[in-house]
Each structure stands twice: as structure tokens, then as C-alpha cells.
Amino acid sequence: MNFIKAKDYDDMSRKAANIISAQIIMKPACVLGMATGSTPVGAYRQLVDWYRKGDLDFSKVSTVNLDEYRGISREDPQSYYYFMNENLFDHINIDKANTYLPDGTQMDSQKACDDYNAVIQSMGGVDLQLLGLGHNGHIGFNEPGIAFEKQTHCVNLTERTIKANMRFFLSEEDVPRQAYTMGIKTIMSARKILVVVSGEEKAPIVREAFFGPITPSVPASVLQLHNDVVVVADEAALSECTGLV
């Protein structure tokens, strides 16, 4: 596990975007695993800027997203489909036919999960998977549990995750209670994993996930077993890892 220390959020975003852009340049037809939430927005903004300057070409890139809320339409501003278009896809030359997310409108959970597993398999797997880190150690929507989930599955979101996502909705009642998410096995099958973390409030879980025991109660801890993980974190997020990084 390789740690790259950033000065602040903007520096973290630039460093993360640099790793993603290197992947695209090295393999123009690569498969990128994308993440949502507030942390990767800065990296996406930087990628858009480099594209506009002519430094990046997304025309051959394919993407698969980690997750999508269950029971929400693509047109809903809170859907992750909408998020990805708003923050990245609408601003670059990617072919949207090559961008994939779980189908949140498919209420048959088994079919939604099987279909998404088939999509990822048909693409030959993920070259670079971008991840954020939840306050409770979740990656994607793989919440703490008693076992590592394997492939795409439907999850019941924890109260803490619901409250964390409440800022994106009008009220807590509007936050979906379920989501489809890639499983740990799928994430761990990515050839390279890039984790972005920012803020002092994430410092305790950074230490627990990356320097504590490997356990399903801290899903991100499994990343310690992957042979190519880069963690780009700002000083605040690494503040409890003095002497370890």
C-alpha cells in the first residue's frame, strides 16, 4: 500500500487526477471504476480542466460506477447517474454508451445485480478503481458486517450513512434506504486501486482501515491485501498516522 501525502483537498485532488490521467495515457481504452460523493469532485474537476486544455482524450475510455441508489431514476438530481454527468461526463469527450452504473430503476434486486456483474465481466475487469472512504470504513456501499460481500449486491444503508448523505437531499426521509453496490471481490479484482481521503474527521478511520486488523467490520481494511493500492490523503486525514506513513 503506497501513501501519497497531500497538503490539502486541492492538492489531493490534483495528485489523484494525475494518477487517473496517467492510466488513460498509458492505456487509452482503459476501464475506469468511478466513485461518487464529495471527495472525488475535485479530481473530476481537474480531469475536465486537463481535457479542455487538450491534455486528455476520453474517447476510448469505458467506466463502471461503484453504486447507485435503488428506486431512483436516472433523471433524479440525487442519482449517481446524474452526478457523474454533472461532474464529469457532460464535460469530456467520453462515449456515454460506454459508461455504466447499476440500474437503480430495476426493482428486481437479483436481476439488477446479475446484470451489472455481467457488464463488468464483459469488459474484462477494471484497470483503475477510484474509491472514497466512509466514516465507518465502507467502500462503495459495502457497509460493516460479518462477512465480505463478493459481487454486486443490494444493501440496506446504515443510519450513519443515511445521515452522512442527508446533506444532498431535502430531508432525511428523502434519502434512499437501499442501494446496489459492487462487492468487495469485484473491487479487489481491479488491477489498481486509488483511494482518496480528505479531512480531519476521516483521520480515525484512515488509521483503523489501513493500519488495523483486516475485518468485515471495517470493509476498507481488506484493501491491505491488494497488491497495488495508492492512498492519496491530505495532512488532516493522515493526522493520526504519524510515524506510520
XYZ file of C-alpha atoms in Angstrom:
245
model
C 0.000 0.000 0.000
C 1.512 3.290 -1.147
C 0.601 6.535 0.642
C 0.858 9.917 -1.054
C 0.524 12.825 1.354
C -1.194 15.942 0.054
C -1.170 19.377 1.644
C -4.922 19.936 1.415
C -8.039 18.937 -0.538
C -6.998 20.730 -3.736
C -3.551 19.156 -3.667
C -5.122 15.740 -3.013
C -7.442 16.255 -5.994
C -4.586 17.169 -8.331
C -2.465 14.229 -7.236
C -5.374 11.803 -7.658
C -6.269 13.232 -11.075
C -2.652 12.818 -12.130
C -2.795 9.088 -11.359
C -6.068 8.712 -13.288
C -4.741 10.675 -16.262
C -1.591 8.535 -16.335
C -3.798 5.441 -16.594
C -5.685 6.952 -19.537
C -2.481 7.970 -21.320
C -0.867 4.553 -20.809
C -3.997 2.679 -21.905
C -6.440 4.878 -23.870
C -9.092 2.106 -23.954
C -8.914 1.518 -20.210
C -11.801 0.685 -17.873
C -12.102 3.152 -15.012
C -14.070 2.384 -11.868
C -15.697 5.624 -10.740
C -16.837 6.858 -7.342
C -19.315 9.495 -6.216
C -19.624 11.683 -3.138
C -17.932 14.970 -2.345
C -14.327 13.713 -2.115
C -13.668 12.855 -5.811
C -15.324 16.014 -7.182
C -12.061 17.967 -7.142
C -10.267 15.229 -9.062
C -13.036 15.174 -11.655
C -12.812 18.952 -11.964
C -9.071 18.672 -12.602
C -9.577 15.983 -15.252
C -12.099 18.212 -17.038
C -9.612 21.079 -16.971
C -6.856 18.946 -18.490
C -9.266 17.656 -21.149
C -10.216 21.217 -22.119
C -6.541 22.050 -22.450
C -6.106 19.132 -24.831
C -4.052 17.003 -22.471
C -6.509 14.105 -22.154
C -8.646 12.075 -24.548
C -11.550 10.068 -23.075
C -12.949 8.858 -26.407
C -11.908 5.224 -25.873
C -12.400 5.088 -22.099
C -15.120 2.933 -20.518
C -16.372 3.400 -16.961
C -18.228 1.418 -14.322
C -19.529 3.083 -11.199
C -19.366 1.587 -7.754
C -23.010 2.004 -6.880
C -26.439 3.525 -7.396
C -29.409 4.105 -5.140
C -32.222 1.577 -5.522
C -35.581 3.003 -6.556
C -34.287 6.258 -8.001
C -34.480 7.341 -11.644
C -31.523 8.464 -13.728
C -33.151 11.875 -14.131
C -33.291 12.412 -10.371
C -30.649 15.025 -9.417
C -29.643 12.802 -6.480
C -28.954 9.745 -8.640
C -25.348 8.832 -9.216
C -26.036 8.706 -12.959
C -26.946 12.407 -12.735
C -23.925 13.081 -10.520
C -21.471 11.565 -12.980
C -22.892 13.525 -15.906
C -22.941 16.733 -13.903
C -19.412 16.421 -12.566
C -17.567 14.656 -15.385
C -19.237 13.003 -18.354
C -21.007 16.117 -19.726
C -17.687 17.966 -19.864
C -15.412 15.477 -21.635
C -15.449 13.512 -24.900
C -16.408 10.168 -23.393
C -18.933 7.988 -25.235
C -21.790 7.742 -22.740
C -22.736 4.377 -24.221
C -19.548 3.141 -22.555
C -20.452 4.456 -19.085
C -22.226 2.052 -16.763
C -23.911 2.156 -13.367
C -26.170 -0.342 -11.620
C -29.785 0.137 -12.747
C -31.468 1.807 -9.791
C -34.860 1.617 -11.504
C -34.705 -2.191 -11.625
C -36.614 -3.262 -8.519
C -35.754 -6.930 -9.018
C -32.586 -6.882 -6.926
C -31.234 -10.175 -8.194
C -31.619 -9.168 -11.835
C -30.072 -5.739 -11.250
C -27.051 -7.310 -9.563
C -26.636 -10.146 -12.075
C -26.881 -7.715 -14.987
C -24.216 -5.445 -13.528
C -21.874 -8.320 -12.753
C -22.221 -9.406 -16.390
C -21.371 -5.899 -17.623
C -18.173 -5.744 -15.580
C -17.158 -9.250 -16.635
C -17.767 -8.457 -20.308
C -15.368 -5.508 -20.057
C -12.562 -7.697 -18.787
C -12.477 -6.137 -15.347
C -11.415 -2.726 -14.056
C -7.982 -1.226 -14.741
C -8.164 1.508 -12.105
C -10.791 1.682 -9.373
C -11.313 5.002 -7.605
C -12.609 4.799 -4.028
C -13.605 7.153 -1.277
C -13.618 6.100 2.362
C -16.744 6.234 4.519
C -16.635 7.313 8.149
C -17.416 3.730 9.170
C -14.914 2.243 6.730
C -17.365 1.467 3.950
C -16.151 1.394 0.347
C -18.840 1.736 -2.263
C -21.874 0.914 -0.146
C -20.243 -2.159 1.371
C -21.238 -1.466 4.958
C -19.634 -3.043 8.055
C -20.851 -6.613 8.545
C -19.881 -10.118 9.496
C -18.521 -11.150 6.088
C -17.039 -9.535 2.986
C -19.689 -9.398 0.252
C -18.398 -10.756 -3.047
C -20.094 -9.279 -6.100
C -22.761 -6.693 -6.839
C -25.491 -6.832 -4.212
C -28.330 -4.825 -2.700
C -27.541 -3.234 0.658
C -29.570 -1.645 3.418
C -27.818 1.604 4.228
C -26.841 2.191 7.839
C -28.256 5.118 9.794
C -24.812 6.724 9.816
C -24.529 6.524 6.036
C -28.066 7.853 5.627
C -27.246 10.821 7.864
C -23.969 11.414 6.002
C -25.853 11.529 2.683
C -28.683 13.647 4.057
C -26.868 16.846 3.055
C -27.586 16.011 -0.594
C -31.369 15.684 -0.032
C -34.156 17.954 1.171
C -34.686 15.861 4.288
C -33.590 12.602 5.901
C -36.846 10.987 4.779
C -35.848 11.586 1.144
C -32.601 9.610 1.411
C -32.985 6.142 -0.167
C -32.623 3.284 2.288
C -31.129 0.808 -0.191
C -28.506 0.803 -2.911
C -26.884 -1.536 -5.403
C -23.127 -1.707 -4.970
C -20.105 -3.548 -6.309
C -18.958 -6.213 -3.890
C -15.573 -6.498 -2.235
C -14.475 -9.279 -4.605
C -15.216 -7.076 -7.619
C -13.379 -4.115 -6.124
C -10.404 -6.261 -5.164
C -10.255 -7.647 -8.721
C -9.338 -4.205 -10.070
C -5.756 -4.107 -11.312
C -5.045 -0.877 -9.439
C -6.984 0.866 -6.665
C -6.829 4.579 -5.881
C -8.284 5.770 -2.564
C -8.880 9.487 -1.936
C -9.399 10.774 1.608
C -9.680 14.310 2.936
C -10.424 15.965 6.254
C -9.635 15.527 9.920
C -12.954 13.764 10.553
C -11.645 10.847 8.457
C -8.391 10.518 10.427
C -9.622 7.831 12.865
C -10.969 5.549 10.134
C -7.829 6.020 7.986
C -5.728 4.643 10.831
C -8.219 1.856 11.596
C -8.742 0.779 7.984
C -5.150 0.836 6.778
C -3.192 0.034 9.929
C -5.668 -2.031 11.950
C -6.811 -5.641 11.651
C -8.437 -6.872 8.438
C -12.085 -7.406 9.309
C -15.520 -7.137 7.633
C -16.485 -4.735 10.431
C -14.157 -2.266 8.649
C -14.698 -3.101 4.956
C -11.853 -0.902 3.667
C -9.370 -2.909 5.737
C -9.454 -5.616 3.050
C -7.534 -3.227 0.767
C -4.431 -4.091 2.784
C -4.449 -7.410 0.880
C -4.387 -5.854 -2.604
C -1.016 -5.691 -4.335
C -1.446 -2.232 -5.918
C -3.249 0.338 -3.774
C -2.430 4.046 -3.711
C -3.929 6.174 -0.946
C -3.886 9.907 -1.642
C -4.797 11.719 1.558
C -4.352 15.225 2.863
C -2.465 16.065 6.037
C -5.653 16.309 8.081
C -6.808 12.814 7.103
C -3.377 11.414 7.965
C -3.091 13.288 11.256
C -3.474 10.111 13.352
C -0.932 8.150 11.296
C 2.206 9.944 12.410
C 5.140 7.563 12.178
C 3.140 5.096 10.097
C 3.180 6.910 6.757
